[in-house]
């Protein structure tokens, strides 16, 4: 009986595993959005298999450098329960106006003492299926989002609690879109942290 219980526990994620899954999800989501929305040329991405899906990852050195620099910060803050949401904005490169914002809102499961949970209660395969569903939906969003008919850049904001520490980061004004339409996509939960995905865009 004890051996069976131990085996079951091994299939549940820890806080470290939860953080790895969320950071991995965000990295694939970021690249997928940049690809699907045509922010960079199609030929600057390479297809890769992930969660049984074909995902497109940027092969541009500057994008790889950017993600390599930011992901460790995300891991640290997620582990500490400091992140409230991640916002990826696609902006008109000339006017700097945000045209489309993708929000990933993070809600941590806490213990009765207010600390973030260290051990999950959800099988890994169930979490991976939920993540797969969100990634599929992100890819499908191109069917209803307005065409981005100008050259765009992207901006990433990490909204943290006030006591979050990180070198090279500063306070900025939250990004907002005038006359925005917001669509809530699927969510996923590791049973330690929950991720709720939204996309907002400028309506005609």
mmCIF file of C-alpha atoms in Angstrom:
data_model
loop_
_atom_site.group_PDB
_atom_site.id
_atom_site.type_symbol
_atom_site.label_atom_id
_atom_site.label_comp_id
_atom_site.label_asym_id
_atom_site.label_seq_id
_atom_site.Cartn_x
_atom_site.Cartn_y
_atom_site.Cartn_z
ATOM 1 C CA UNK A 1 0.000 0.000 0.000
ATOM 2 C CA UNK A 2 2.804 2.381 0.941
ATOM 3 C CA UNK A 3 4.632 1.645 -2.323
ATOM 4 C CA UNK A 4 1.508 2.469 -4.315
ATOM 5 C CA UNK A 5 1.095 5.752 -2.458
ATOM 6 C CA UNK A 6 4.722 6.674 -3.121
ATOM 7 C CA UNK A 7 4.284 5.903 -6.813
ATOM 8 C CA UNK A 8 1.159 8.078 -6.975
ATOM 9 C CA UNK A 9 2.985 10.972 -5.308
ATOM 10 C CA UNK A 10 5.766 10.760 -7.883
ATOM 11 C CA UNK A 11 3.217 11.527 -10.621
ATOM 12 C CA UNK A 12 2.238 14.814 -8.964
ATOM 13 C CA UNK A 13 4.287 17.952 -9.525
ATOM 14 C CA UNK A 14 6.163 19.841 -6.838
ATOM 15 C CA UNK A 15 6.424 23.640 -6.763
ATOM 16 C CA UNK A 16 9.629 23.376 -8.807
ATOM 17 C CA UNK A 17 7.876 21.227 -11.402
ATOM 18 C CA UNK A 18 4.920 23.607 -11.500
ATOM 19 C CA UNK A 19 7.224 26.556 -12.162
ATOM 20 C CA UNK A 20 9.041 24.657 -14.920
ATOM 21 C CA UNK A 21 5.736 23.819 -16.625
ATOM 22 C CA UNK A 22 4.505 27.424 -16.501
ATOM 23 C CA UNK A 23 7.771 28.920 -17.765
ATOM 24 C CA UNK A 24 7.897 26.321 -20.536
ATOM 25 C CA UNK A 25 4.282 27.119 -21.446
ATOM 26 C CA UNK A 26 4.988 30.843 -21.539
ATOM 27 C CA UNK A 27 8.077 30.412 -23.724
ATOM 28 C CA UNK A 28 6.125 28.359 -26.278
ATOM 29 C CA UNK A 29 3.170 30.757 -26.080
ATOM 30 C CA UNK A 30 5.397 33.786 -26.682
ATOM 31 C CA UNK A 31 7.008 32.228 -29.740
ATOM 32 C CA UNK A 32 3.694 30.918 -31.051
ATOM 33 C CA UNK A 33 2.064 34.354 -30.795
ATOM 34 C CA UNK A 34 4.977 36.081 -32.525
ATOM 35 C CA UNK A 35 4.741 33.484 -35.307
ATOM 36 C CA UNK A 36 0.952 33.351 -35.679
ATOM 37 C CA UNK A 37 0.590 37.141 -35.640
ATOM 38 C CA UNK A 38 3.362 37.728 -38.176
ATOM 39 C CA UNK A 39 5.512 39.930 -35.945
ATOM 40 C CA UNK A 40 8.620 38.397 -37.517
ATOM 41 C CA UNK A 41 9.063 36.669 -40.905
ATOM 42 C CA UNK A 42 7.788 33.107 -41.133
ATOM 43 C CA UNK A 43 11.204 31.876 -42.237
ATOM 44 C CA UNK A 44 12.748 33.083 -38.963
ATOM 45 C CA UNK A 45 10.935 30.288 -37.075
ATOM 46 C CA UNK A 46 11.540 26.564 -36.982
ATOM 47 C CA UNK A 47 8.877 23.902 -36.256
ATOM 48 C CA UNK A 48 9.290 21.716 -33.203
ATOM 49 C CA UNK A 49 7.134 19.049 -31.587
ATOM 50 C CA UNK A 50 5.918 19.799 -28.065
ATOM 51 C CA UNK A 51 3.029 18.226 -26.137
ATOM 52 C CA UNK A 52 2.152 16.411 -29.354
ATOM 53 C CA UNK A 53 1.708 19.727 -31.184
ATOM 54 C CA UNK A 54 3.764 21.424 -33.872
ATOM 55 C CA UNK A 55 5.004 24.661 -32.328
ATOM 56 C CA UNK A 56 7.122 27.334 -33.983
ATOM 57 C CA UNK A 57 10.170 28.704 -32.188
ATOM 58 C CA UNK A 58 12.158 31.738 -33.247
ATOM 59 C CA UNK A 59 15.686 31.076 -34.468
ATOM 60 C CA UNK A 60 16.600 34.778 -34.322
ATOM 61 C CA UNK A 61 19.609 35.187 -31.964
ATOM 62 C CA UNK A 62 18.205 38.359 -30.397
ATOM 63 C CA UNK A 63 14.922 36.658 -29.485
ATOM 64 C CA UNK A 64 16.741 33.626 -28.065
ATOM 65 C CA UNK A 65 18.992 35.951 -26.051
ATOM 66 C CA UNK A 66 15.960 37.842 -24.765
ATOM 67 C CA UNK A 67 14.147 34.724 -23.579
ATOM 68 C CA UNK A 68 17.332 33.263 -22.083
ATOM 69 C CA UNK A 69 17.664 36.429 -19.996
ATOM 70 C CA UNK A 70 14.062 36.739 -18.859
ATOM 71 C CA UNK A 71 13.077 33.133 -18.131
ATOM 72 C CA UNK A 72 15.352 32.737 -15.060
ATOM 73 C CA UNK A 73 13.707 35.821 -13.521
ATOM 74 C CA UNK A 74 10.283 34.327 -14.160
ATOM 75 C CA UNK A 75 11.343 31.076 -12.501
ATOM 76 C CA UNK A 76 12.567 32.924 -9.423
ATOM 77 C CA UNK A 77 9.449 35.069 -9.044
ATOM 78 C CA UNK A 78 7.058 32.189 -9.709
ATOM 79 C CA UNK A 79 8.835 30.092 -7.081
ATOM 80 C CA UNK A 80 8.439 32.945 -4.606
ATOM 81 C CA UNK A 81 4.803 33.525 -5.592
ATOM 82 C CA UNK A 82 5.574 37.097 -6.659
ATOM 83 C CA UNK A 83 4.079 37.212 -10.173
ATOM 84 C CA UNK A 84 0.524 38.459 -10.636
ATOM 85 C CA UNK A 85 0.476 38.406 -14.424
ATOM 86 C CA UNK A 86 2.571 38.450 -17.588
ATOM 87 C CA UNK A 87 1.511 40.758 -20.406
ATOM 88 C CA UNK A 88 2.739 40.389 -23.981
ATOM 89 C CA UNK A 89 1.788 43.407 -26.092
ATOM 90 C CA UNK A 90 2.024 43.714 -29.861
ATOM 91 C CA UNK A 91 2.554 47.372 -30.748
ATOM 92 C CA UNK A 92 2.673 49.535 -33.859
ATOM 93 C CA UNK A 93 6.413 49.968 -34.357
ATOM 94 C CA UNK A 94 6.016 53.628 -35.384
ATOM 95 C CA UNK A 95 3.380 54.984 -32.996
ATOM 96 C CA UNK A 96 4.195 52.494 -30.180
ATOM 97 C CA UNK A 97 0.447 52.066 -29.730
ATOM 98 C CA UNK A 98 -0.541 48.668 -28.270
ATOM 99 C CA UNK A 99 -2.801 46.847 -30.731
ATOM 100 C CA UNK A 100 -3.070 43.468 -29.035
ATOM 101 C CA UNK A 101 -2.345 42.290 -25.493
ATOM 102 C CA UNK A 102 -1.995 38.741 -24.243
ATOM 103 C CA UNK A 103 -2.373 38.340 -20.490
ATOM 104 C CA UNK A 104 -1.338 35.332 -18.467
ATOM 105 C CA UNK A 105 -2.723 35.800 -14.958
ATOM 106 C CA UNK A 106 -1.097 33.708 -12.254
ATOM 107 C CA UNK A 107 -2.970 32.670 -9.119
ATOM 108 C CA UNK A 108 -1.029 30.620 -6.572
ATOM 109 C CA UNK A 109 -2.637 28.034 -4.312
ATOM 110 C CA UNK A 110 -1.726 28.839 -0.711
ATOM 111 C CA UNK A 111 -1.547 26.842 2.501
ATOM 112 C CA UNK A 112 -3.661 27.873 5.523
ATOM 113 C CA UNK A 113 -0.647 29.908 6.720
ATOM 114 C CA UNK A 114 -0.540 31.920 3.492
ATOM 115 C CA UNK A 115 2.507 30.216 1.968
ATOM 116 C CA UNK A 116 2.580 28.852 -1.568
ATOM 117 C CA UNK A 117 1.973 25.103 -1.734
ATOM 118 C CA UNK A 118 5.039 22.911 -2.238
ATOM 119 C CA UNK A 119 3.331 19.716 -3.414
ATOM 120 C CA UNK A 120 0.564 19.317 -5.969
ATOM 121 C CA UNK A 121 -2.297 16.834 -6.095
ATOM 122 C CA UNK A 122 -2.869 16.626 -9.849
ATOM 123 C CA UNK A 123 -1.357 14.030 -12.213
ATOM 124 C CA UNK A 124 1.217 15.405 -14.637
ATOM 125 C CA UNK A 125 -0.582 13.958 -17.661
ATOM 126 C CA UNK A 126 -3.731 15.914 -16.759
ATOM 127 C CA UNK A 127 -1.760 19.157 -16.477
ATOM 128 C CA UNK A 128 -0.063 18.521 -19.821
ATOM 129 C CA UNK A 129 -3.449 17.929 -21.472
ATOM 130 C CA UNK A 130 -4.757 21.234 -20.121
ATOM 131 C CA UNK A 131 -1.642 23.055 -21.360
ATOM 132 C CA UNK A 132 -2.033 21.394 -24.763
ATOM 133 C CA UNK A 133 -5.608 22.696 -24.952
ATOM 134 C CA UNK A 134 -4.519 26.267 -24.184
ATOM 135 C CA UNK A 135 -1.723 26.161 -26.769
ATOM 136 C CA UNK A 136 -4.186 24.867 -29.375
ATOM 137 C CA UNK A 137 -6.548 27.712 -28.568
ATOM 138 C CA UNK A 138 -3.789 30.329 -28.826
ATOM 139 C CA UNK A 139 -2.981 29.010 -32.298
ATOM 140 C CA UNK A 140 -6.667 29.116 -33.279
ATOM 141 C CA UNK A 141 -7.062 32.762 -32.188
ATOM 142 C CA UNK A 142 -5.734 33.908 -35.558
ATOM 143 C CA UNK A 143 -9.163 33.047 -36.979
ATOM 144 C CA UNK A 144 -10.935 35.877 -35.138
ATOM 145 C CA UNK A 145 -8.235 38.422 -34.244
ATOM 146 C CA UNK A 146 -8.045 41.509 -36.493
ATOM 147 C CA UNK A 147 -5.294 41.576 -39.084
ATOM 148 C CA UNK A 148 -2.213 43.450 -37.903
ATOM 149 C CA UNK A 149 -1.744 45.578 -41.014
ATOM 150 C CA UNK A 150 1.347 47.458 -39.836
ATOM 151 C CA UNK A 151 4.871 46.548 -38.801
ATOM 152 C CA UNK A 152 4.727 45.496 -35.158
ATOM 153 C CA UNK A 153 7.124 45.050 -32.287
ATOM 154 C CA UNK A 154 6.457 43.360 -28.977
ATOM 155 C CA UNK A 155 6.740 44.456 -25.380
ATOM 156 C CA UNK A 156 6.700 42.239 -22.322
ATOM 157 C CA UNK A 157 5.625 43.360 -18.876
ATOM 158 C CA UNK A 158 5.820 41.286 -15.711
ATOM 159 C CA UNK A 159 3.406 42.490 -13.047
ATOM 160 C CA UNK A 160 4.767 41.464 -9.654
ATOM 161 C CA UNK A 161 4.042 42.065 -6.022
ATOM 162 C CA UNK A 162 5.793 45.116 -4.578
ATOM 163 C CA UNK A 163 8.463 43.127 -2.728
ATOM 164 C CA UNK A 164 9.735 41.265 -5.816
ATOM 165 C CA UNK A 165 13.467 41.732 -6.384
ATOM 166 C CA UNK A 166 15.234 41.667 -9.750
ATOM 167 C CA UNK A 167 18.169 43.493 -11.303
ATOM 168 C CA UNK A 168 17.575 45.414 -14.518
ATOM 169 C CA UNK A 169 13.830 45.789 -13.971
ATOM 170 C CA UNK A 170 11.949 49.008 -13.335
ATOM 171 C CA UNK A 171 8.443 50.347 -12.925
ATOM 172 C CA UNK A 172 6.488 51.128 -16.094
ATOM 173 C CA UNK A 173 2.965 52.231 -16.907
ATOM 174 C CA UNK A 174 0.592 49.312 -17.533
ATOM 175 C CA UNK A 175 -0.182 48.766 -21.196
ATOM 176 C CA UNK A 176 -3.740 49.446 -22.274
ATOM 177 C CA UNK A 177 -5.689 49.354 -25.528
ATOM 178 C CA UNK A 178 -8.326 51.921 -26.388
ATOM 179 C CA UNK A 179 -11.746 50.469 -27.268
ATOM 180 C CA UNK A 180 -10.504 46.993 -26.400
ATOM 181 C CA UNK A 181 -12.357 43.722 -26.817
ATOM 182 C CA UNK A 182 -11.239 41.014 -24.387
ATOM 183 C CA UNK A 183 -11.594 37.275 -24.855
ATOM 184 C CA UNK A 184 -10.893 34.765 -22.107
ATOM 185 C CA UNK A 185 -9.227 31.581 -23.289
ATOM 186 C CA UNK A 186 -8.854 28.286 -21.479
ATOM 187 C CA UNK A 187 -7.048 28.051 -18.156
ATOM 188 C CA UNK A 188 -4.825 25.375 -16.701
ATOM 189 C CA UNK A 189 -3.895 24.415 -13.176
ATOM 190 C CA UNK A 190 -0.953 22.524 -11.739
ATOM 191 C CA UNK A 191 -2.880 22.357 -8.415
ATOM 192 C CA UNK A 192 -0.126 24.645 -7.089
ATOM 193 C CA UNK A 193 -0.500 27.533 -9.518
ATOM 194 C CA UNK A 194 -3.296 28.468 -11.907
ATOM 195 C CA UNK A 195 -2.783 30.249 -15.234
ATOM 196 C CA UNK A 196 -5.654 32.151 -16.839
ATOM 197 C CA UNK A 197 -5.104 33.366 -20.412
ATOM 198 C CA UNK A 198 -6.772 36.385 -22.014
ATOM 199 C CA UNK A 199 -6.315 38.258 -25.276
ATOM 200 C CA UNK A 200 -7.526 41.812 -25.854
ATOM 201 C CA UNK A 201 -7.442 43.673 -29.123
ATOM 202 C CA UNK A 202 -8.435 47.012 -30.577
ATOM 203 C CA UNK A 203 -11.932 46.839 -31.993
ATOM 204 C CA UNK A 204 -12.805 48.597 -35.224
#
